[in-house]
CSV table of C-alpha atoms in Angstrom, one decimal:
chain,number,residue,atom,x,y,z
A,285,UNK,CA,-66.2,115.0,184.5
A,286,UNK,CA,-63.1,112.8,184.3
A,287,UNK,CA,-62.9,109.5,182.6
A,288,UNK,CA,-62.9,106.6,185.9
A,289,UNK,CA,-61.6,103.5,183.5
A,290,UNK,CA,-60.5,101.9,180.5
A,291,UNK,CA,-63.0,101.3,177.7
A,292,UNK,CA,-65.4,98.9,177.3
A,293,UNK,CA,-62.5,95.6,176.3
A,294,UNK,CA,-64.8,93.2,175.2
A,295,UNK,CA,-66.7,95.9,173.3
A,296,UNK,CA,-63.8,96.8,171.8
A,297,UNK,CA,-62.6,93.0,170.8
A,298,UNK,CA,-66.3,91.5,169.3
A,299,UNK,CA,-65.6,94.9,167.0
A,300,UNK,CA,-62.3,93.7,166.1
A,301,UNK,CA,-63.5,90.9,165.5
A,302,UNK,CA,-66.5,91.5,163.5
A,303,UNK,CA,-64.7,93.8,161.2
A,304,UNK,CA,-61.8,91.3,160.7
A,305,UNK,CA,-64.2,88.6,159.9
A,306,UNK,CA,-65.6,91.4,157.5
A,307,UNK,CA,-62.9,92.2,155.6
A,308,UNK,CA,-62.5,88.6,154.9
A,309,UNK,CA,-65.6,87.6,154.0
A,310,UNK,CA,-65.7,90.2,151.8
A,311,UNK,CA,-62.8,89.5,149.9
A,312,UNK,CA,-64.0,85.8,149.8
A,313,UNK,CA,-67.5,86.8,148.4
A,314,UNK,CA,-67.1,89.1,145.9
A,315,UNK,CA,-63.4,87.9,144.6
A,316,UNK,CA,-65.2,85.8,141.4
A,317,UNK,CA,-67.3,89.5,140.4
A,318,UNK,CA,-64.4,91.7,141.1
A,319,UNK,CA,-62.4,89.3,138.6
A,320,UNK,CA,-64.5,89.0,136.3
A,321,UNK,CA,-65.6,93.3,136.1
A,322,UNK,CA,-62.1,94.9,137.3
A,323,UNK,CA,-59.7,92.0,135.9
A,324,UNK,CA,-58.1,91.9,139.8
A,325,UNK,CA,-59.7,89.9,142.7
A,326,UNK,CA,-59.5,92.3,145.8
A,327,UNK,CA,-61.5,95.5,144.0
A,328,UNK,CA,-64.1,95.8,147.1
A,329,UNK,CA,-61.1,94.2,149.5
A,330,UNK,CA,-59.2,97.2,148.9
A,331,UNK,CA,-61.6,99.7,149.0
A,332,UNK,CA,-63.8,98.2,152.0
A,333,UNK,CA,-60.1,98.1,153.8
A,334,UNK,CA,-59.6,102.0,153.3
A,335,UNK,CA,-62.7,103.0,154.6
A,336,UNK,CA,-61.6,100.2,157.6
A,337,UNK,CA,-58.8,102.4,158.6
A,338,UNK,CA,-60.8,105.1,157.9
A,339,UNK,CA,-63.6,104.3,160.4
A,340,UNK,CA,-61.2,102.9,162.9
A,341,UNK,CA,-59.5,106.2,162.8
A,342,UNK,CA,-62.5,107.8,163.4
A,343,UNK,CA,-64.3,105.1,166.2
A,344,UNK,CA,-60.4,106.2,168.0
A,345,UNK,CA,-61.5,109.7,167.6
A,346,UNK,CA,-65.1,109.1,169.2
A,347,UNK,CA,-63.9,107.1,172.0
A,348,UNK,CA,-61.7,110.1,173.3
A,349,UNK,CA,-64.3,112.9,172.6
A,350,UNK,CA,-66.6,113.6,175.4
A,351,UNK,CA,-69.8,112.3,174.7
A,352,UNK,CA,-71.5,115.2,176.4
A,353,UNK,CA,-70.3,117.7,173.3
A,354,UNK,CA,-72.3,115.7,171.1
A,355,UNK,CA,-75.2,117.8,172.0
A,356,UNK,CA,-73.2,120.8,170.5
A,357,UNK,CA,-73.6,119.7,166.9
A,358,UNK,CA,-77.7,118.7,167.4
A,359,UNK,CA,-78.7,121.5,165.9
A,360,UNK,CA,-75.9,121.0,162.1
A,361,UNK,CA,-76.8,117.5,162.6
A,362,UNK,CA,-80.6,118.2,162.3
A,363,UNK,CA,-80.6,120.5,159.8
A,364,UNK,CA,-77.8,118.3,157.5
A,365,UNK,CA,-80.4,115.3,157.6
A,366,UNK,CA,-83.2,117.2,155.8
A,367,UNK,CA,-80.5,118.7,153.4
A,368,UNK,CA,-79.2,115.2,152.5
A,369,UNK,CA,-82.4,113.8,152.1
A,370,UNK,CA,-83.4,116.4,149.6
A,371,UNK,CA,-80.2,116.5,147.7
A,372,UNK,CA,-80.7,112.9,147.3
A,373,UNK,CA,-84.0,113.5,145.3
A,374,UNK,CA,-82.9,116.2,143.2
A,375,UNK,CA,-82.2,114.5,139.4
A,376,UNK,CA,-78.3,115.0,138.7
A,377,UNK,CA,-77.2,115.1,142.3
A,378,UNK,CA,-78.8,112.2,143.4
A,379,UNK,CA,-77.7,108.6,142.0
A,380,UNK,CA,-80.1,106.3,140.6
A,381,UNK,CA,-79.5,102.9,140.9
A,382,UNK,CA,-82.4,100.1,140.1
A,383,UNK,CA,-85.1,102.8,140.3
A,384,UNK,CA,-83.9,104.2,143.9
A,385,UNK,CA,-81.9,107.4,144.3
A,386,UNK,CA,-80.3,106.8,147.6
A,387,UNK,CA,-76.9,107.7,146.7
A,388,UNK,CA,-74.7,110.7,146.6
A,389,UNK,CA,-71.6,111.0,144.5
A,390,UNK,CA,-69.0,112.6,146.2
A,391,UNK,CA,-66.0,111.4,143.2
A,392,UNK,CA,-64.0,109.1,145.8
A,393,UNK,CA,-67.1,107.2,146.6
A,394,UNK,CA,-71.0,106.9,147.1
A,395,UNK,CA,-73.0,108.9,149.8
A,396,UNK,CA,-75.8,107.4,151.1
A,397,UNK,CA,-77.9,110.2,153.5
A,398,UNK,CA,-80.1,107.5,155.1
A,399,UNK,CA,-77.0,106.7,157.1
A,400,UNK,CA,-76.3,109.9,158.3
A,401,UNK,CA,-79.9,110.4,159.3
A,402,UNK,CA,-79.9,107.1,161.9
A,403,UNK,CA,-77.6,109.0,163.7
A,404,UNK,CA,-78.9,112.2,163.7
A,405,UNK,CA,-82.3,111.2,164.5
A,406,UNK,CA,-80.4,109.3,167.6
A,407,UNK,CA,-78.7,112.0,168.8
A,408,UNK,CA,-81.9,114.5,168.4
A,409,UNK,CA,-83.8,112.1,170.8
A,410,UNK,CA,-81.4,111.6,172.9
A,411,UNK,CA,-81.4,114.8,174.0
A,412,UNK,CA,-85.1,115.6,173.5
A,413,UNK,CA,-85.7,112.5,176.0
A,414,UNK,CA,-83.3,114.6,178.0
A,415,UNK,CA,-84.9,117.9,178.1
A,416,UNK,CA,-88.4,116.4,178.0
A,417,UNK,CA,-88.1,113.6,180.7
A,418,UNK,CA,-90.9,115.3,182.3
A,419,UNK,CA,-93.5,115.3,179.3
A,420,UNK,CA,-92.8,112.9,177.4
A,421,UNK,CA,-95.5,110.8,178.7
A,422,UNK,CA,-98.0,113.3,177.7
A,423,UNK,CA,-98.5,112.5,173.8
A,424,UNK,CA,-99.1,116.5,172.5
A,425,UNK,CA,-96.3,118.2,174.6
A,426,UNK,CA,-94.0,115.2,174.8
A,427,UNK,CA,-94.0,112.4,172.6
A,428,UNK,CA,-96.0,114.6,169.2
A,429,UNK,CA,-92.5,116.4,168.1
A,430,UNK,CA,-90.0,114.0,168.4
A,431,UNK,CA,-92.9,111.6,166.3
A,432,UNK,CA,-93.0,114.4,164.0
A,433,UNK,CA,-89.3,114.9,163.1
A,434,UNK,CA,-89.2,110.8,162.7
A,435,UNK,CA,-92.2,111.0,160.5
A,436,UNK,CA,-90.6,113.6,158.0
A,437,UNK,CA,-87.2,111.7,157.6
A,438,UNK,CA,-89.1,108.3,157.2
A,439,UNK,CA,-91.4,109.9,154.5
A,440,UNK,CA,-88.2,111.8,153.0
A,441,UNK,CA,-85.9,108.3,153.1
A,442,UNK,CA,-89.7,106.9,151.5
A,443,UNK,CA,-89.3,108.7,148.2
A,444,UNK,CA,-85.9,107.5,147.4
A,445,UNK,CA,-87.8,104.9,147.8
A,446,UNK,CA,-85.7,102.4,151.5
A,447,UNK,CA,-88.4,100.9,153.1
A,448,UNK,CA,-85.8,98.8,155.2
A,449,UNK,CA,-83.9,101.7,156.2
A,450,UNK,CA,-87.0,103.7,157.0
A,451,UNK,CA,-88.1,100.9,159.2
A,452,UNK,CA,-84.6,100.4,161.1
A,453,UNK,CA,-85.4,103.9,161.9
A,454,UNK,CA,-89.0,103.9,163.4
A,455,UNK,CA,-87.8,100.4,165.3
A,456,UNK,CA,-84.6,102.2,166.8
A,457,UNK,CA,-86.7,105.3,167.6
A,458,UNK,CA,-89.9,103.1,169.3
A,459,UNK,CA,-87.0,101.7,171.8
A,460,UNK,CA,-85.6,104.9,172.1
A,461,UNK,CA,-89.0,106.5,173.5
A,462,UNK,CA,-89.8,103.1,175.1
A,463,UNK,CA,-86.8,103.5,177.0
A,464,UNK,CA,-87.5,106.8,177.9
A,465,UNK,CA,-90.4,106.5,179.6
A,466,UNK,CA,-93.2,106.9,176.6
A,467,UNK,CA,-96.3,105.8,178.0
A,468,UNK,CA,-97.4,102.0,176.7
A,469,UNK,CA,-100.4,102.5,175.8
A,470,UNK,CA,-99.4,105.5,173.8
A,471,UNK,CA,-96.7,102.7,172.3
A,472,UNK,CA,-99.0,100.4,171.8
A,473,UNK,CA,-101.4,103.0,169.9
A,474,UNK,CA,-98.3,104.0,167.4
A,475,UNK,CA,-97.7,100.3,166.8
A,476,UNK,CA,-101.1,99.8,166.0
A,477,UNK,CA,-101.1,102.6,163.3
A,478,UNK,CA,-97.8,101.9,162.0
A,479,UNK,CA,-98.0,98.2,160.9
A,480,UNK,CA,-100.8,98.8,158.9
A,481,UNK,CA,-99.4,101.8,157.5
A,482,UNK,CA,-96.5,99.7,156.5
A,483,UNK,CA,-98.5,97.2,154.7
A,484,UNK,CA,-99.8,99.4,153.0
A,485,UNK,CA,-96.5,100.7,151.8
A,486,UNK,CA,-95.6,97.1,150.6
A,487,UNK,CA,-99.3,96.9,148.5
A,488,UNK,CA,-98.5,100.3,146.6
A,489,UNK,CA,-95.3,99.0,145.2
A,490,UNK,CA,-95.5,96.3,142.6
A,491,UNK,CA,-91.8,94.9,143.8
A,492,UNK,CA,-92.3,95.2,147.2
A,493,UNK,CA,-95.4,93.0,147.2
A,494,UNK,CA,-93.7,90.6,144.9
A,495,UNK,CA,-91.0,90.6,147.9
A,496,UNK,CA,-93.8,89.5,150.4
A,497,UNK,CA,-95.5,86.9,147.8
A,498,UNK,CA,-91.9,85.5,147.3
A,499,UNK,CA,-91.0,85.4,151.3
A,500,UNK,CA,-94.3,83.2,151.7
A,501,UNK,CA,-93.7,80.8,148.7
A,502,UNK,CA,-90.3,81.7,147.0
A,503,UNK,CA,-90.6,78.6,145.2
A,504,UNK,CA,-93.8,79.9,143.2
A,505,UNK,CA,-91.6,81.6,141.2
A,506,UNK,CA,-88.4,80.4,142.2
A,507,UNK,CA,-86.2,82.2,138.8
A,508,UNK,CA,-87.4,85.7,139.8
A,509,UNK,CA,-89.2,86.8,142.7
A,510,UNK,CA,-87.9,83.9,144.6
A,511,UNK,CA,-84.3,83.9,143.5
A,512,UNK,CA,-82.3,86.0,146.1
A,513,UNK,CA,-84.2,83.8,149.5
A,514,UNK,CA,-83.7,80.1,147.0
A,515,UNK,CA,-80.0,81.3,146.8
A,516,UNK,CA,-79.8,82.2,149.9
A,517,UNK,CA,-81.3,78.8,151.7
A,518,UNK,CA,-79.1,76.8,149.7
A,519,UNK,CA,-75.9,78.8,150.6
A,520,UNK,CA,-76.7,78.1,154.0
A,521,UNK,CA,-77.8,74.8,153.7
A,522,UNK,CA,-74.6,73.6,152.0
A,523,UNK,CA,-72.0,74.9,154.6
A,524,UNK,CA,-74.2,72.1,157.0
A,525,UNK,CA,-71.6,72.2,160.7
A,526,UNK,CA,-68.1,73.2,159.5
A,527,UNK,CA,-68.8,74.7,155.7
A,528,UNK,CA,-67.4,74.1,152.5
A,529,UNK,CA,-63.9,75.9,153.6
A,530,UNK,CA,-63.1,79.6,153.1
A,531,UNK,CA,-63.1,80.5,150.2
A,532,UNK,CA,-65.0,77.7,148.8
A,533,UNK,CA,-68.5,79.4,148.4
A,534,UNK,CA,-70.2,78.2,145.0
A,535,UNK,CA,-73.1,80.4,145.3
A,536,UNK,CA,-70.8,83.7,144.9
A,537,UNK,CA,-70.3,82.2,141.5
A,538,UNK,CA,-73.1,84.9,140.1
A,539,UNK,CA,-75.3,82.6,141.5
A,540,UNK,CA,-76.4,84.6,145.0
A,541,UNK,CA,-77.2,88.4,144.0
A,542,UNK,CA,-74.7,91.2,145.3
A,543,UNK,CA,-73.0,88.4,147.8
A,544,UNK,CA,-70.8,90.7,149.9
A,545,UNK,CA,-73.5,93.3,151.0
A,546,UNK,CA,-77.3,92.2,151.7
A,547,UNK,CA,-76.4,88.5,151.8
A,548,UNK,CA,-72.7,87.9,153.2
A,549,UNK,CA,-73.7,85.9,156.0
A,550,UNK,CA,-75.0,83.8,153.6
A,551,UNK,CA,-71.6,83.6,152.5
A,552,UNK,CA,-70.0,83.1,155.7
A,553,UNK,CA,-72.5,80.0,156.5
A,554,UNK,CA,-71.3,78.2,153.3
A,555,UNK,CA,-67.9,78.9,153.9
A,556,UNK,CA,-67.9,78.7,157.2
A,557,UNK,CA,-70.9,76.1,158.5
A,558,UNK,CA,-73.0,76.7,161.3
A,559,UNK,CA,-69.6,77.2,163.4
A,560,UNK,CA,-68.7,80.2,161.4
A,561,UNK,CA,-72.3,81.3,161.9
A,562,UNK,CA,-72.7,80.5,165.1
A,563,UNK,CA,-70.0,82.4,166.0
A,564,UNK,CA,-70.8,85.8,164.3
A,565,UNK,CA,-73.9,85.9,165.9
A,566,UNK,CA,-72.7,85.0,169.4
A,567,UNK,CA,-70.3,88.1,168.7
A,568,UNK,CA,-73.2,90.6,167.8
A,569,UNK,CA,-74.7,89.7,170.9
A,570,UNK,CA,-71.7,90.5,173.0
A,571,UNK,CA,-71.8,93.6,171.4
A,572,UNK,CA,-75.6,94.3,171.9
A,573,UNK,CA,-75.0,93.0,175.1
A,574,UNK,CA,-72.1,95.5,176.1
A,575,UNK,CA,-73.9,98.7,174.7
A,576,UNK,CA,-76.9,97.9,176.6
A,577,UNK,CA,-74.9,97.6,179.8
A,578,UNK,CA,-73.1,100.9,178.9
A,579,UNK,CA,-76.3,102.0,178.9
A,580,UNK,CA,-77.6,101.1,182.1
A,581,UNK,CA,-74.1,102.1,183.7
A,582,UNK,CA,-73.9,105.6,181.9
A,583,UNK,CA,-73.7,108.4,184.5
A,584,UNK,CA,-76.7,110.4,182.9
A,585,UNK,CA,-79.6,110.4,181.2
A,586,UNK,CA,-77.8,111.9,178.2
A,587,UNK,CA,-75.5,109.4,178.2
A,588,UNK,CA,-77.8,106.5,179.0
A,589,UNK,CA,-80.6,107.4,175.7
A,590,UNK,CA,-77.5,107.7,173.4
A,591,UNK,CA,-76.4,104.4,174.3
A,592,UNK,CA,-79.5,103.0,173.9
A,593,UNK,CA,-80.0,104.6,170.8
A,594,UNK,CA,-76.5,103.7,169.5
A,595,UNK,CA,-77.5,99.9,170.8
A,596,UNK,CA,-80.4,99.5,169.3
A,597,UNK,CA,-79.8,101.1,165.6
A,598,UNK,CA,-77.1,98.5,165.2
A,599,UNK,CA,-79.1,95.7,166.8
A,600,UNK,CA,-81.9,96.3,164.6
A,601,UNK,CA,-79.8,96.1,161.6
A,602,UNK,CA,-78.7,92.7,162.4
A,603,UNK,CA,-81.7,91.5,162.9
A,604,UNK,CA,-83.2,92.6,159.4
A,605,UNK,CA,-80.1,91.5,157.6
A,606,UNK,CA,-80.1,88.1,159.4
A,607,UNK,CA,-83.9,87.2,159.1
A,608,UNK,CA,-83.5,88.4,155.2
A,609,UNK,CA,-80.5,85.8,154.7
A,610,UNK,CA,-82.3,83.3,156.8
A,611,UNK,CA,-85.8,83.7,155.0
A,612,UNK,CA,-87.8,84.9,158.0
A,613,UNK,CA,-88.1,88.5,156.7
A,614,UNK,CA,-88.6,89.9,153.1
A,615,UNK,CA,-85.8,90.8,151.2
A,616,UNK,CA,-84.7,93.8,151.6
A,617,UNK,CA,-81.4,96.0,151.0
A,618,UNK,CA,-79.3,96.2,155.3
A,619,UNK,CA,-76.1,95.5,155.8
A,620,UNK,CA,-74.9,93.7,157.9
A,621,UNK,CA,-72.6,96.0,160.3
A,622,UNK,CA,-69.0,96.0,160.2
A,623,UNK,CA,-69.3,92.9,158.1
A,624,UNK,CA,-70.9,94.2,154.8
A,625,UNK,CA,-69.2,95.8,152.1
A,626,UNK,CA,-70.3,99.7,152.3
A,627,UNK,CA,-68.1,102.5,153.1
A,628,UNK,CA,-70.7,105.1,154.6
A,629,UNK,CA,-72.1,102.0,156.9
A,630,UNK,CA,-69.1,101.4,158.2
A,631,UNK,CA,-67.9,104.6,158.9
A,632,UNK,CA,-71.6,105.3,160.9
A,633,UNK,CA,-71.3,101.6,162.8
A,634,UNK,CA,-67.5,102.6,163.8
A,635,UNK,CA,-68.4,105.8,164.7
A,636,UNK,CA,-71.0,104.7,167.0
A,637,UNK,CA,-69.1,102.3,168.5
A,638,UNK,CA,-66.1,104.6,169.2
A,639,UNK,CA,-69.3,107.1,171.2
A,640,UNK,CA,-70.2,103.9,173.4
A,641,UNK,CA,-67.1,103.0,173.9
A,642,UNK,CA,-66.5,106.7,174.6
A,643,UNK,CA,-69.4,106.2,177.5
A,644,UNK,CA,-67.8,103.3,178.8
A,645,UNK,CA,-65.1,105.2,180.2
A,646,UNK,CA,-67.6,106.8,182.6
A,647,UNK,CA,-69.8,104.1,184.0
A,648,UNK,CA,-70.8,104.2,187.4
């Protein structure tokens, strides 16, 4: 099969855009914490613009690799998730950061598996939707395994403990299977035992339920549980239509926890107003919009369940991360794509990109 066309251009631009805006805002935010910890103000600038290159290096790479050969590496992919996930746990190889071992030192920089394992569990049902088009509205021969493997790396990602991350997965895997045909009443039934499940996540753990209390009244205890959505609101709420001007955030003074990661659009409202807003999210939905016409164009089912899945992982993650900075959805730790400060998250978001970008070149 030869490539009929150019990539996806306005795919390509919002990403341009997006990570430009990025690399900004991430200067902006965290210029008063790198000062004040690494005496110079562009420590997460510089290292958020290496892995930049880095991942547009490798989104360049994607877009001219055949997206067909992907299915090649299902089998390292598959088995590398489980292995990263249990590395993770084990004391000495795994870093601990506020009571959560999701991180793997690699010397350069931090490893974070749950990344990895997004794409690996897209690219495993991708093609299992492929092979199993035929059963996979029967729930034991079709739609049990593929629940099964997505089970084991939730649970896994679960004792690290990433309740956001292990959500973004079941949520990108439900419109995976609901876009391959699942049955929707079988859906419905895995909806059904998953939100209660989940709740029941948030009631074990003291500080996840202290995360729901706060999300429903922050202002009951607005100097600890509340503090991060409070911060948050009133980041926002100061940059009113045009913002206080780049670079003018006063919330970043140590005021708004971790400002250029989990809550940099907050950032980017203060700075920018609801223009600046505005605009980010109108690009995100160009680029939602794009992958899921690549989708629908792709020239088979292969193609068409990747893009999907590619789609809808990075959708999902904008959601989360704009509900938590808005206040419409408990705090917890998603970046924002191409926008937060992360160097394994943008290398997987680029990477992606470059794959859909890749199956752009071959829509019908």
């Amino acid at each position: 099969m030869k490539s009929r066309q150019p990539p996806d251009t306005l795919l390509l631009l919002a990403t341009f855009l997006l990570l430009g805006i990025g690399l900004v805002m991430v200067y902006s935010a965290s210029s008063v914490v790198s000062l004040y910890r690494y005496n110079i103000s562009y420590y997460f600038l510089r290292r958020q613009g290496i892995f930049a290159a880095l991942g547009l290096a490798v989104m360049f790479i994607c877009m001219r690799f055949n997206y067909w050969n992907w299915r090649r590496f299902l089998k390292p992919a598959f088995v590398l998730n489980f292995v990263f996930l249990i590395i993770v746990l084990i004391p000495g190889l795994g870093v601990e950061r506020s009571e959560a071992r999701r991180w793997i030192d690699l010397g350069f920089t931090h490893f974070q598996p749950s990344d990895f394992s997004k794409l690996a569990l897209v690219l495993f049902t991708a093609n299992y939707l492929v092979v199993n088009k035929d059963r996979i509205a029967n729930f034991s021969r079709g739609l049990l395994p593929v629940l099964v493997v997505t089970g084991l790396t939730f649970g896994l990602i679960m004792l690290q403990p990433d309740l956001g991350t292990g959500v973004t997965i079941l949520m990108t895997i439900y419109i995976m299977l609901f876009g391959g045909g699942a049955r929707i009443l079988h859906l419905l039934g895995l909806a059904s035992a998953a939100i209660p499940a989940i709740v029941g996540l948030i009631f074990l753990a003291p500080y996840r339920l202290a995360r729901l209390m706060s999300f429903l009244n922050p202002w009951a205890d607005p100097r600890n549980t509340g503090f991060q959505i409070i911060q948050s609101l009133l980041a926002i709420g100061s940059g009113s239509l045009a913002g206080v001007g780049l670079g003018g955030s006063r919330q970043k003074f140590l005021y708004l926890p971790h400002p250029w990661t989990d809550f940099i659009y907050s950032i980017i409202c203060e700075e920018l107003g609801f223009i600046g807003g505005a605009a980010v999210i109108i690009l995100f939905l160009i680029l939602i919009w794009r992958g899921l016409r690549i989708a629908m164009a792709a020239p088979d089912l292969f193609g068409k369940y990747l893009a999907l899945g590619l789609t809808a992982m990075i959708a999902v993650q904008v959601c989360i991360n704009l509900g938590v900075a808005l206040g419409t959805l408990p705090v917890t730790g998603i970046a924002l794509p191409l926008i937060s400060y992360g160097g394994t998250s943008l290398l997987l978001t680029l990477g992606s990109i470059g794959i859909l970008l890749n199956i752009s070149r071959y829509a019908m």
